[in-house]
PDB file of N, CA, C and O in Angstrom:
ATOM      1  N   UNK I 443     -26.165  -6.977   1.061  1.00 74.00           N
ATOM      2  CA  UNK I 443     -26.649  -7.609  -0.151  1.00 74.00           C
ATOM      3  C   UNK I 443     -25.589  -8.534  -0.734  1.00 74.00           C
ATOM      4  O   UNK I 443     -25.949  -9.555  -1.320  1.00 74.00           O
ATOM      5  N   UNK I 444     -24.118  -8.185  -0.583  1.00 84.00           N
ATOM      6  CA  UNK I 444     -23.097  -9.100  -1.124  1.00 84.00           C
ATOM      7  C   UNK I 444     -21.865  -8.768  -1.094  1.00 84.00           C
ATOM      8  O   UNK I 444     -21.863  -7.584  -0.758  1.00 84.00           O
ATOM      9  N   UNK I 445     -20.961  -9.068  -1.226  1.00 93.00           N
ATOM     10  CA  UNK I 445     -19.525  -8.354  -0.760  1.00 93.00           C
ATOM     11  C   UNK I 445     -18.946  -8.431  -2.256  1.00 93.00           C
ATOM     12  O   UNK I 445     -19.406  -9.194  -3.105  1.00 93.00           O
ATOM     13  N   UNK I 446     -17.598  -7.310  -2.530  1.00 93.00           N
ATOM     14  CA  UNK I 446     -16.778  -7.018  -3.069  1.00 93.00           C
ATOM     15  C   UNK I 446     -15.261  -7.373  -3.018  1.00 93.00           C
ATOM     16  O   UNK I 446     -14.335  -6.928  -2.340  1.00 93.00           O
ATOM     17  N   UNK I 447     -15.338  -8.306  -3.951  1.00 95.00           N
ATOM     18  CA  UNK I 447     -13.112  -8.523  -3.531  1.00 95.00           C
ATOM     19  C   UNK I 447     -12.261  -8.267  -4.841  1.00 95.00           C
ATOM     20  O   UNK I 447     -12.583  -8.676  -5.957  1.00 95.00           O
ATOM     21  N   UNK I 448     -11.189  -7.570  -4.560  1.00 95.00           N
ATOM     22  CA  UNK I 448     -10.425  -7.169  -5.874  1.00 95.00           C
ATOM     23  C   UNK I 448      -9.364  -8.684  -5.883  1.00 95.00           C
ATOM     24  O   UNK I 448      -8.583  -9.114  -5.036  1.00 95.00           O
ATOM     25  N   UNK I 449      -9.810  -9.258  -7.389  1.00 94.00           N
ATOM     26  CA  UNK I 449      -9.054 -10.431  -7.791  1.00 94.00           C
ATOM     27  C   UNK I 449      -8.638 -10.091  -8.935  1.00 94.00           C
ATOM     28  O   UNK I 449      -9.071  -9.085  -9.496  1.00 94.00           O
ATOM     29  N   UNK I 450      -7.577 -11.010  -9.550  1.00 96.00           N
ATOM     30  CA  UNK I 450      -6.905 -10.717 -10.614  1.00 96.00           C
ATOM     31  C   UNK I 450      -7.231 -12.194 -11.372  1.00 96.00           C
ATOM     32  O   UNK I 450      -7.408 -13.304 -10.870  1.00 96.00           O
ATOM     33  N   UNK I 451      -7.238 -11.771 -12.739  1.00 92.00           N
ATOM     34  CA  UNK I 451      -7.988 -12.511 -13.774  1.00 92.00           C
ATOM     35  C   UNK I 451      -6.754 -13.784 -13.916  1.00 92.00           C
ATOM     36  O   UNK I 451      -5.643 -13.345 -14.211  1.00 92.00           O
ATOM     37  N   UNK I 452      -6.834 -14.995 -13.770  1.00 93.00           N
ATOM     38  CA  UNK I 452      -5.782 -15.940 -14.223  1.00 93.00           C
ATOM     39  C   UNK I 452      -5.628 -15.266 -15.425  1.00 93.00           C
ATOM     40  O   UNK I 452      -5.090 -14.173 -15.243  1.00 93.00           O
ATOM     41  N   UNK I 453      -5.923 -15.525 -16.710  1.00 94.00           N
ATOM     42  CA  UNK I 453      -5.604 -15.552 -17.721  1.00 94.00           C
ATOM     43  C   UNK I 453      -4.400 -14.413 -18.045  1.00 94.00           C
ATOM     44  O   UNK I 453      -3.366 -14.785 -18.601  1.00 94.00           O
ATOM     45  N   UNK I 454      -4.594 -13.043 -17.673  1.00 95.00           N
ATOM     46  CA  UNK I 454      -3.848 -11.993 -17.678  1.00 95.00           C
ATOM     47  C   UNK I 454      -3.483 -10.949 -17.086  1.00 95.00           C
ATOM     48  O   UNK I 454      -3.067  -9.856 -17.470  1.00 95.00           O
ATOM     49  N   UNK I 455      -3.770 -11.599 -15.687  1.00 94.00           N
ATOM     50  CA  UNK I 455      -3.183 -11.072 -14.641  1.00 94.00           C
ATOM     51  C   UNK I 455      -4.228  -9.459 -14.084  1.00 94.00           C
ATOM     52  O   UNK I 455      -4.080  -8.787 -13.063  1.00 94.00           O
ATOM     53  N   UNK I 456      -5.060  -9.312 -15.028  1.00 93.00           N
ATOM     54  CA  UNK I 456      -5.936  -8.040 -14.995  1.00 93.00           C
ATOM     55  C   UNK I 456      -6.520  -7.739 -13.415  1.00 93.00           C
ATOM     56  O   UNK I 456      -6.590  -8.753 -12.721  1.00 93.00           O
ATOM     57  N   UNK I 457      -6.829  -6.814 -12.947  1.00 93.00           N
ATOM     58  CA  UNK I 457      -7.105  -7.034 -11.452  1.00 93.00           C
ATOM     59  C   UNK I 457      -8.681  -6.633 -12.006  1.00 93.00           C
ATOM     60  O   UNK I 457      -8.762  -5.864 -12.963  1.00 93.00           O
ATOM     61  N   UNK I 458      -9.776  -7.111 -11.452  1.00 92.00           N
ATOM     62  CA  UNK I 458     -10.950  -6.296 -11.229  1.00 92.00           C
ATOM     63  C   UNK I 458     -11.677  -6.522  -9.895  1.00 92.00           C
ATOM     64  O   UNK I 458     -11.215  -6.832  -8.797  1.00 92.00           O
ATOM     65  N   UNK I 459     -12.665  -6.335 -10.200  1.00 92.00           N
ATOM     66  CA  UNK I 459     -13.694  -6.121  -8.498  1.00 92.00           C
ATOM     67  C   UNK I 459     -14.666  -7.162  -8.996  1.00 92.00           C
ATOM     68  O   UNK I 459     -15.147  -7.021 -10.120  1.00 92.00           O
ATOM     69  N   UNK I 460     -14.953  -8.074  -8.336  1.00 92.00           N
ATOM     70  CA  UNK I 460     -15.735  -9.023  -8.335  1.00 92.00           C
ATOM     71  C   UNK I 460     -16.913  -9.230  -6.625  1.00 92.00           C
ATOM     72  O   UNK I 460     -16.704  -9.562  -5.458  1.00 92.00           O
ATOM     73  N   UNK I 461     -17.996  -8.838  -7.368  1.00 93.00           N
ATOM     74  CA  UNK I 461     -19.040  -8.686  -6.526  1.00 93.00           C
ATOM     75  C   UNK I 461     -19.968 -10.018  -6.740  1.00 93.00           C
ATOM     76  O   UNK I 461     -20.218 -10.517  -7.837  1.00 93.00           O
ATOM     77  N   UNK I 462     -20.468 -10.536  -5.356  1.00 93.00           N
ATOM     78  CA  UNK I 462     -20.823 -11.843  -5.279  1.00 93.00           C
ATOM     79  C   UNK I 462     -22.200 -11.513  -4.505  1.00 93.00           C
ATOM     80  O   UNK I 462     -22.323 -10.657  -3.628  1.00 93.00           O
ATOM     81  N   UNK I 463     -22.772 -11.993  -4.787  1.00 89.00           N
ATOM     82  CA  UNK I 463     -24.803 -11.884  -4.608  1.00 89.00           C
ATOM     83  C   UNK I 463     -24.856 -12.663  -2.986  1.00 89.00           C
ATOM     84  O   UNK I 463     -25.194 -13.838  -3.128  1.00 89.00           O
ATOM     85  N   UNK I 464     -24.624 -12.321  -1.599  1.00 79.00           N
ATOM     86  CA  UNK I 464     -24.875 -13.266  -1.042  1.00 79.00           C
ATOM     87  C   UNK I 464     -25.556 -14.566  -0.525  1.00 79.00           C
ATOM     88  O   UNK I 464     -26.775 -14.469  -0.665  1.00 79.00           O
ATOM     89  N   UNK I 465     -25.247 -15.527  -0.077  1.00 75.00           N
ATOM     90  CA  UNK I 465     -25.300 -16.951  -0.075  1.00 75.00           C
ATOM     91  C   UNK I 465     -27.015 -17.108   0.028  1.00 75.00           C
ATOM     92  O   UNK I 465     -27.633 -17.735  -0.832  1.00 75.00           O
ATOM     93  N   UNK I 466     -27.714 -16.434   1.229  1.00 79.00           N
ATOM     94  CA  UNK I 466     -28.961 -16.485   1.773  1.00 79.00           C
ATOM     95  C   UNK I 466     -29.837 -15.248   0.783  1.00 79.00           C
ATOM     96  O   UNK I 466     -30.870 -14.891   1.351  1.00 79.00           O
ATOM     97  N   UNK I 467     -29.646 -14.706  -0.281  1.00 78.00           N
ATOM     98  CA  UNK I 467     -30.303 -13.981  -0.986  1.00 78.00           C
ATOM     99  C   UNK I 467     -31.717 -14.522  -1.498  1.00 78.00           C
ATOM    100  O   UNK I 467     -31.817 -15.622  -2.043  1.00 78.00           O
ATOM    101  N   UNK I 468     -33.041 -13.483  -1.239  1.00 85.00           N
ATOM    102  CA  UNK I 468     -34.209 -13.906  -1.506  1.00 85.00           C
ATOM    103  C   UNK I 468     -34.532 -13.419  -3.127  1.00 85.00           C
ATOM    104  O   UNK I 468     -34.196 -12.337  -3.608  1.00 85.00           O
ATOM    105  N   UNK I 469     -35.164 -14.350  -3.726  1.00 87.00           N
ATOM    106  CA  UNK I 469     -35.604 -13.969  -5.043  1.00 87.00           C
ATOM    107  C   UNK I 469     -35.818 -12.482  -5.705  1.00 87.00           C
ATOM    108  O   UNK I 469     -35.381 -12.208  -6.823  1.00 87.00           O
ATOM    109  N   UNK I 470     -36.308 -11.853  -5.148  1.00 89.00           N
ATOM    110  CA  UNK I 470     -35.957 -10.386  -5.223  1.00 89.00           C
ATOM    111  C   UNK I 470     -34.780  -9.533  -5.218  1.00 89.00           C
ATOM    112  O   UNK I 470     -34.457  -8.585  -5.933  1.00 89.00           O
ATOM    113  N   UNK I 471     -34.017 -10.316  -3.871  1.00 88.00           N
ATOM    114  CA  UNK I 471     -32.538  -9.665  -4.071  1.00 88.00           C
ATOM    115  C   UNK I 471     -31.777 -10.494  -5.501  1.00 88.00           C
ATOM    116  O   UNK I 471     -30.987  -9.737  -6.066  1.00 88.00           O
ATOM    117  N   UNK I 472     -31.864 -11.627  -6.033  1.00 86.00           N
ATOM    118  CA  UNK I 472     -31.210 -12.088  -6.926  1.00 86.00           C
ATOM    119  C   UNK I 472     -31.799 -10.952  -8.313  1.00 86.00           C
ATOM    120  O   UNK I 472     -30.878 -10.443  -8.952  1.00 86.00           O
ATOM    121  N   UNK I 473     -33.052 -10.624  -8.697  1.00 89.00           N
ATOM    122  CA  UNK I 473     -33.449  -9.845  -9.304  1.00 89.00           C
ATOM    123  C   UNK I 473     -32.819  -8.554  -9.475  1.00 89.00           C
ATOM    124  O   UNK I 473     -32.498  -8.004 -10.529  1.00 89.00           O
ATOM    125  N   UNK I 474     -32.697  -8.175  -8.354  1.00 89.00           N
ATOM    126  CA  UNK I 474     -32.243  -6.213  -7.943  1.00 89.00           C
ATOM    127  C   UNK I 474     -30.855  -6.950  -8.864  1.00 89.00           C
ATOM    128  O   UNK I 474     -30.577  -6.515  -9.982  1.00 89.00           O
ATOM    129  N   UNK I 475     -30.358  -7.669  -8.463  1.00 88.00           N
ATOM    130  CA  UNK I 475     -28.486  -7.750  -8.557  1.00 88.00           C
ATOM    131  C   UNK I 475     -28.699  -8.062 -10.529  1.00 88.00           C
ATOM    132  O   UNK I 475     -27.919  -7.665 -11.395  1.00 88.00           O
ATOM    133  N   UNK I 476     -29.647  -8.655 -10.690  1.00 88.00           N
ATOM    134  CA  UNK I 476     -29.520  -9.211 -12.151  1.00 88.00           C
ATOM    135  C   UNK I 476     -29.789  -7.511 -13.121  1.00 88.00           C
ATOM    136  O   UNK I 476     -29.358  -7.118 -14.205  1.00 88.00           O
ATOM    137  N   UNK I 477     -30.642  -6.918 -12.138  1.00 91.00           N
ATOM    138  CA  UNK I 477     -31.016  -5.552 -13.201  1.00 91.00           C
ATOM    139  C   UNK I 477     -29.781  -4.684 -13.103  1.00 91.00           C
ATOM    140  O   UNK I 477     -29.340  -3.944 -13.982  1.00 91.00           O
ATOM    141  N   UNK I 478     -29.275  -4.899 -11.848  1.00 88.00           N
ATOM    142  CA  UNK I 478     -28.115  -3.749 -11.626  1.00 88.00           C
ATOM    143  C   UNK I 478     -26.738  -4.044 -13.163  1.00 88.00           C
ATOM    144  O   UNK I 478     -26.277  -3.282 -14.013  1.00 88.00           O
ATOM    145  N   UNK I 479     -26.544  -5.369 -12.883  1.00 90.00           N
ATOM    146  CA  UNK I 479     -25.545  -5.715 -14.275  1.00 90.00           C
ATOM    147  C   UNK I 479     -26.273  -5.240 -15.037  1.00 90.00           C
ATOM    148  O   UNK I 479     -25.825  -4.125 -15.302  1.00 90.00           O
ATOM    149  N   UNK I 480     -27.240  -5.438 -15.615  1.00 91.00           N
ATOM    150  CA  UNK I 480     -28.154  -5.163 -16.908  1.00 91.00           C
ATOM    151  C   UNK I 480     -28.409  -3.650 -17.189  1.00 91.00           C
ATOM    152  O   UNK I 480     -28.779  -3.391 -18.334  1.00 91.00           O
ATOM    153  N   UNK I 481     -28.261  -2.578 -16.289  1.00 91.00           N
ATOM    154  CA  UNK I 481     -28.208  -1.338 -16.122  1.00 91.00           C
ATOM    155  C   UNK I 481     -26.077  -0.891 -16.703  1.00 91.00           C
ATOM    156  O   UNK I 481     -25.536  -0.250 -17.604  1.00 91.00           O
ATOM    157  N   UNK I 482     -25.670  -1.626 -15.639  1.00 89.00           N
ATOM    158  CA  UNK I 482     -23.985  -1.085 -15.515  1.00 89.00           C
ATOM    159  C   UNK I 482     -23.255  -1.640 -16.956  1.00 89.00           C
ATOM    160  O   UNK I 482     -22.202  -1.177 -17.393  1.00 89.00           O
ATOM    161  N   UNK I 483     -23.855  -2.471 -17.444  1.00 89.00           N
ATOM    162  CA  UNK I 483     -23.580  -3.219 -18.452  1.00 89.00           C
ATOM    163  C   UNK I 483     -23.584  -2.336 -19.877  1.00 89.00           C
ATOM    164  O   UNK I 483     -23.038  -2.515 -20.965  1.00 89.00           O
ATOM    165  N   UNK I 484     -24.382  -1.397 -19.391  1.00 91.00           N
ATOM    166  CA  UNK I 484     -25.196  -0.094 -20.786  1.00 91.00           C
ATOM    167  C   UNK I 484     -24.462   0.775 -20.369  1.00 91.00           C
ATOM    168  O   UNK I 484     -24.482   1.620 -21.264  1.00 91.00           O
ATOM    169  N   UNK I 485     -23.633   1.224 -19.360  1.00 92.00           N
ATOM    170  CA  UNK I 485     -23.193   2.481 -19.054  1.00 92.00           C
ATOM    171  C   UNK I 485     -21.723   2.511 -19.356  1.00 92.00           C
ATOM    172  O   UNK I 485     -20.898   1.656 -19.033  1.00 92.00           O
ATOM    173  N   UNK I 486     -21.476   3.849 -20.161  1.00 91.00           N
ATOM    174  CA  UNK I 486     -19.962   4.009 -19.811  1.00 91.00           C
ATOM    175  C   UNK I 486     -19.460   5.328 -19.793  1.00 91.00           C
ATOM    176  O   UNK I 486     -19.543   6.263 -20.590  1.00 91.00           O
ATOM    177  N   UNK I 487     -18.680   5.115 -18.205  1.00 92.00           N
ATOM    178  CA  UNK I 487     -18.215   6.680 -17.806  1.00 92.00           C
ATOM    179  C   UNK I 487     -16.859   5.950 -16.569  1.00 92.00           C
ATOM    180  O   UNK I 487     -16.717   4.972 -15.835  1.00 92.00           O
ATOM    181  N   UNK I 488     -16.176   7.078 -16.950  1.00 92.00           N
ATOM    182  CA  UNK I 488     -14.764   6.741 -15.954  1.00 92.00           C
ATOM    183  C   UNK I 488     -14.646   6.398 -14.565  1.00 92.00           C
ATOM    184  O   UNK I 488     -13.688   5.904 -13.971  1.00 92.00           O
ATOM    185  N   UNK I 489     -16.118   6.842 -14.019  1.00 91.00           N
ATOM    186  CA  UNK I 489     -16.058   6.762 -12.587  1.00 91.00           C
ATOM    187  C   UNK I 489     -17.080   5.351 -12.211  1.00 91.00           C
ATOM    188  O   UNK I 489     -17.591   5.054 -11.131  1.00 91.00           O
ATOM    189  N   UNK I 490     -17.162   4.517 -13.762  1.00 87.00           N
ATOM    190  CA  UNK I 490     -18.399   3.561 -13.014  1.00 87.00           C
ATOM    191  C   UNK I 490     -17.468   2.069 -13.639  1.00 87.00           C
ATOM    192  O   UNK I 490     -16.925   2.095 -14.743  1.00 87.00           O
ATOM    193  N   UNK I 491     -17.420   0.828 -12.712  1.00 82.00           N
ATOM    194  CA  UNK I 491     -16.754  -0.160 -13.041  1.00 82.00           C
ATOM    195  C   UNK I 491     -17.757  -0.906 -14.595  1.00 82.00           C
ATOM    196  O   UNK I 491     -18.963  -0.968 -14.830  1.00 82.00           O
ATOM    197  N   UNK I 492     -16.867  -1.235 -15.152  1.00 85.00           N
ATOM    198  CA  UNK I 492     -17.092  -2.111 -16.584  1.00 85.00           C
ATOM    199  C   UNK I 492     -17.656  -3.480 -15.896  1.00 85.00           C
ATOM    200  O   UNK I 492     -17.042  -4.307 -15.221  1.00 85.00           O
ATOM    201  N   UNK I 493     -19.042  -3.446 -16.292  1.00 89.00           N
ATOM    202  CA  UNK I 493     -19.101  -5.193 -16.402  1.00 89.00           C
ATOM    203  C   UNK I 493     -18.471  -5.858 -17.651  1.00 89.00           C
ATOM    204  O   UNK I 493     -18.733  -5.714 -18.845  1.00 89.00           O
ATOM    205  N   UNK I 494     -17.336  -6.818 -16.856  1.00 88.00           N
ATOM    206  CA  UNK I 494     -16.783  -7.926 -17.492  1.00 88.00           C
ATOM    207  C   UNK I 494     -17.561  -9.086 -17.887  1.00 88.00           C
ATOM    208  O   UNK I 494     -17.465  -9.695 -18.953  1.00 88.00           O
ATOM    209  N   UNK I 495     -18.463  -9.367 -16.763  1.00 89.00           N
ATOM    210  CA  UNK I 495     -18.631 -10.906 -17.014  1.00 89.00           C
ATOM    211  C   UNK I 495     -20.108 -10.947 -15.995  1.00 89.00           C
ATOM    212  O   UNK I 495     -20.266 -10.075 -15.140  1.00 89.00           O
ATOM    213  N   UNK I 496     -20.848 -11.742 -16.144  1.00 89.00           N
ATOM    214  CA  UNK I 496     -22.335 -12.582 -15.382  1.00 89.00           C
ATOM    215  C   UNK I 496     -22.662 -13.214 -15.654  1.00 89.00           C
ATOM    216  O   UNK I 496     -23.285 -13.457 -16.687  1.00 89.00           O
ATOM    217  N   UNK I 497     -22.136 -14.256 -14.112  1.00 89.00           N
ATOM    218  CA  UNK I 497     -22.480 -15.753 -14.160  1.00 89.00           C
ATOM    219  C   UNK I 497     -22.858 -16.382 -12.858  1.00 89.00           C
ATOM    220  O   UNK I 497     -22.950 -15.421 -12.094  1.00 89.00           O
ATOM    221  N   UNK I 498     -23.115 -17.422 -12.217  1.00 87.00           N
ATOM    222  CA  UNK I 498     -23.085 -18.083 -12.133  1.00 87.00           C
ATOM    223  C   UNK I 498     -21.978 -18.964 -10.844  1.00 87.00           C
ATOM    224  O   UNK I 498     -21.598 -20.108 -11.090  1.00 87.00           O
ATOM    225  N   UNK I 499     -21.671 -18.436  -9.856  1.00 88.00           N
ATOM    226  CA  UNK I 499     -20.671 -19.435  -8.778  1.00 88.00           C
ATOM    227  C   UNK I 499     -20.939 -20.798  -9.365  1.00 88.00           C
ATOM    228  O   UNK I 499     -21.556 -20.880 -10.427  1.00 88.00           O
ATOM    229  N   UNK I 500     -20.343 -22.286  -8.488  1.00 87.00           N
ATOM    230  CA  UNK I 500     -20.494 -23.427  -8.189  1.00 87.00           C
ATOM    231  C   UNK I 500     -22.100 -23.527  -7.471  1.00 87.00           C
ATOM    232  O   UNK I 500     -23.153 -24.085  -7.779  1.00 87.00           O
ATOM    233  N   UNK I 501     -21.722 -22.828  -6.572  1.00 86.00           N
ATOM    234  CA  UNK I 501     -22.780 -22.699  -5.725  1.00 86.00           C
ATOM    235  C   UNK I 501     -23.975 -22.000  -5.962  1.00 86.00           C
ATOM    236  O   UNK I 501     -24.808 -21.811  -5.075  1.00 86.00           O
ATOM    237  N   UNK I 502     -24.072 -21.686  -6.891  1.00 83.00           N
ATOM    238  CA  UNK I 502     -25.164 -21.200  -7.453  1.00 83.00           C
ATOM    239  C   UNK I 502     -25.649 -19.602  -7.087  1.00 83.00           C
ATOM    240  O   UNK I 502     -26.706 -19.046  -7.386  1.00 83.00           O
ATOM    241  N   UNK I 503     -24.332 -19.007  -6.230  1.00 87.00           N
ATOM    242  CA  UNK I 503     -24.489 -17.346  -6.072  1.00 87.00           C
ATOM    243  C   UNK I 503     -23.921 -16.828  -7.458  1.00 87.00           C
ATOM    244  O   UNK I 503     -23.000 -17.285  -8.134  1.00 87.00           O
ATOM    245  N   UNK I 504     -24.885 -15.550  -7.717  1.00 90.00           N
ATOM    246  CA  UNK I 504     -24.983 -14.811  -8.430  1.00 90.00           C
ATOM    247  C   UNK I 504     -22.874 -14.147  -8.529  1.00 90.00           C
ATOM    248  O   UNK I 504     -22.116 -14.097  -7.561  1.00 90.00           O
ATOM    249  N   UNK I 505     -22.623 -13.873  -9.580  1.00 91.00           N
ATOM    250  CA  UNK I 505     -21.596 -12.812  -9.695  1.00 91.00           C
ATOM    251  C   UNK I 505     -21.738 -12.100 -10.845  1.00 91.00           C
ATOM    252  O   UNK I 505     -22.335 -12.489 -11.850  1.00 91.00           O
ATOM    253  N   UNK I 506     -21.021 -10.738 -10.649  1.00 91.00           N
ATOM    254  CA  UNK I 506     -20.348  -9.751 -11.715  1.00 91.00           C
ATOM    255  C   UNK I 506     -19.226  -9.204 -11.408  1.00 91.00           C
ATOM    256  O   UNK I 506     -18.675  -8.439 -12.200  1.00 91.00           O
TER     257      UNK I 506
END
């Protein structure tokens, strides 16, 4: 569905996990990925990553 890479934030050096919607994703998979932020986004517990951020690539793939 999309891969995972641990990058660190320019601004402050913060490391997080940045998950990217892959390139050939069908309308449905862009959906699943939009509810999943919209779910993880409401949750908070130690063992589940913080959504930071949802946007938007250049390219028009999905990230969180």
């Amino acid at each position: 569905m999309g891969v995972v890479y641990e990058v660190a934030r320019r601004t402050d050096g913060r490391r997080l996990a940045l998950k990217v919607l892959d390139g050939h994703a069908q309308p449905a998979m862009v959906a699943r990925f939009a509810r999943e932020a919209e779910i993880l986004a409401h949750l908070d517990h130690p063992n589940l990553v913080s959504i930071v951020d949802v946007d938007l690539l250049g390219d028009g793939r999905p990230y969180l």
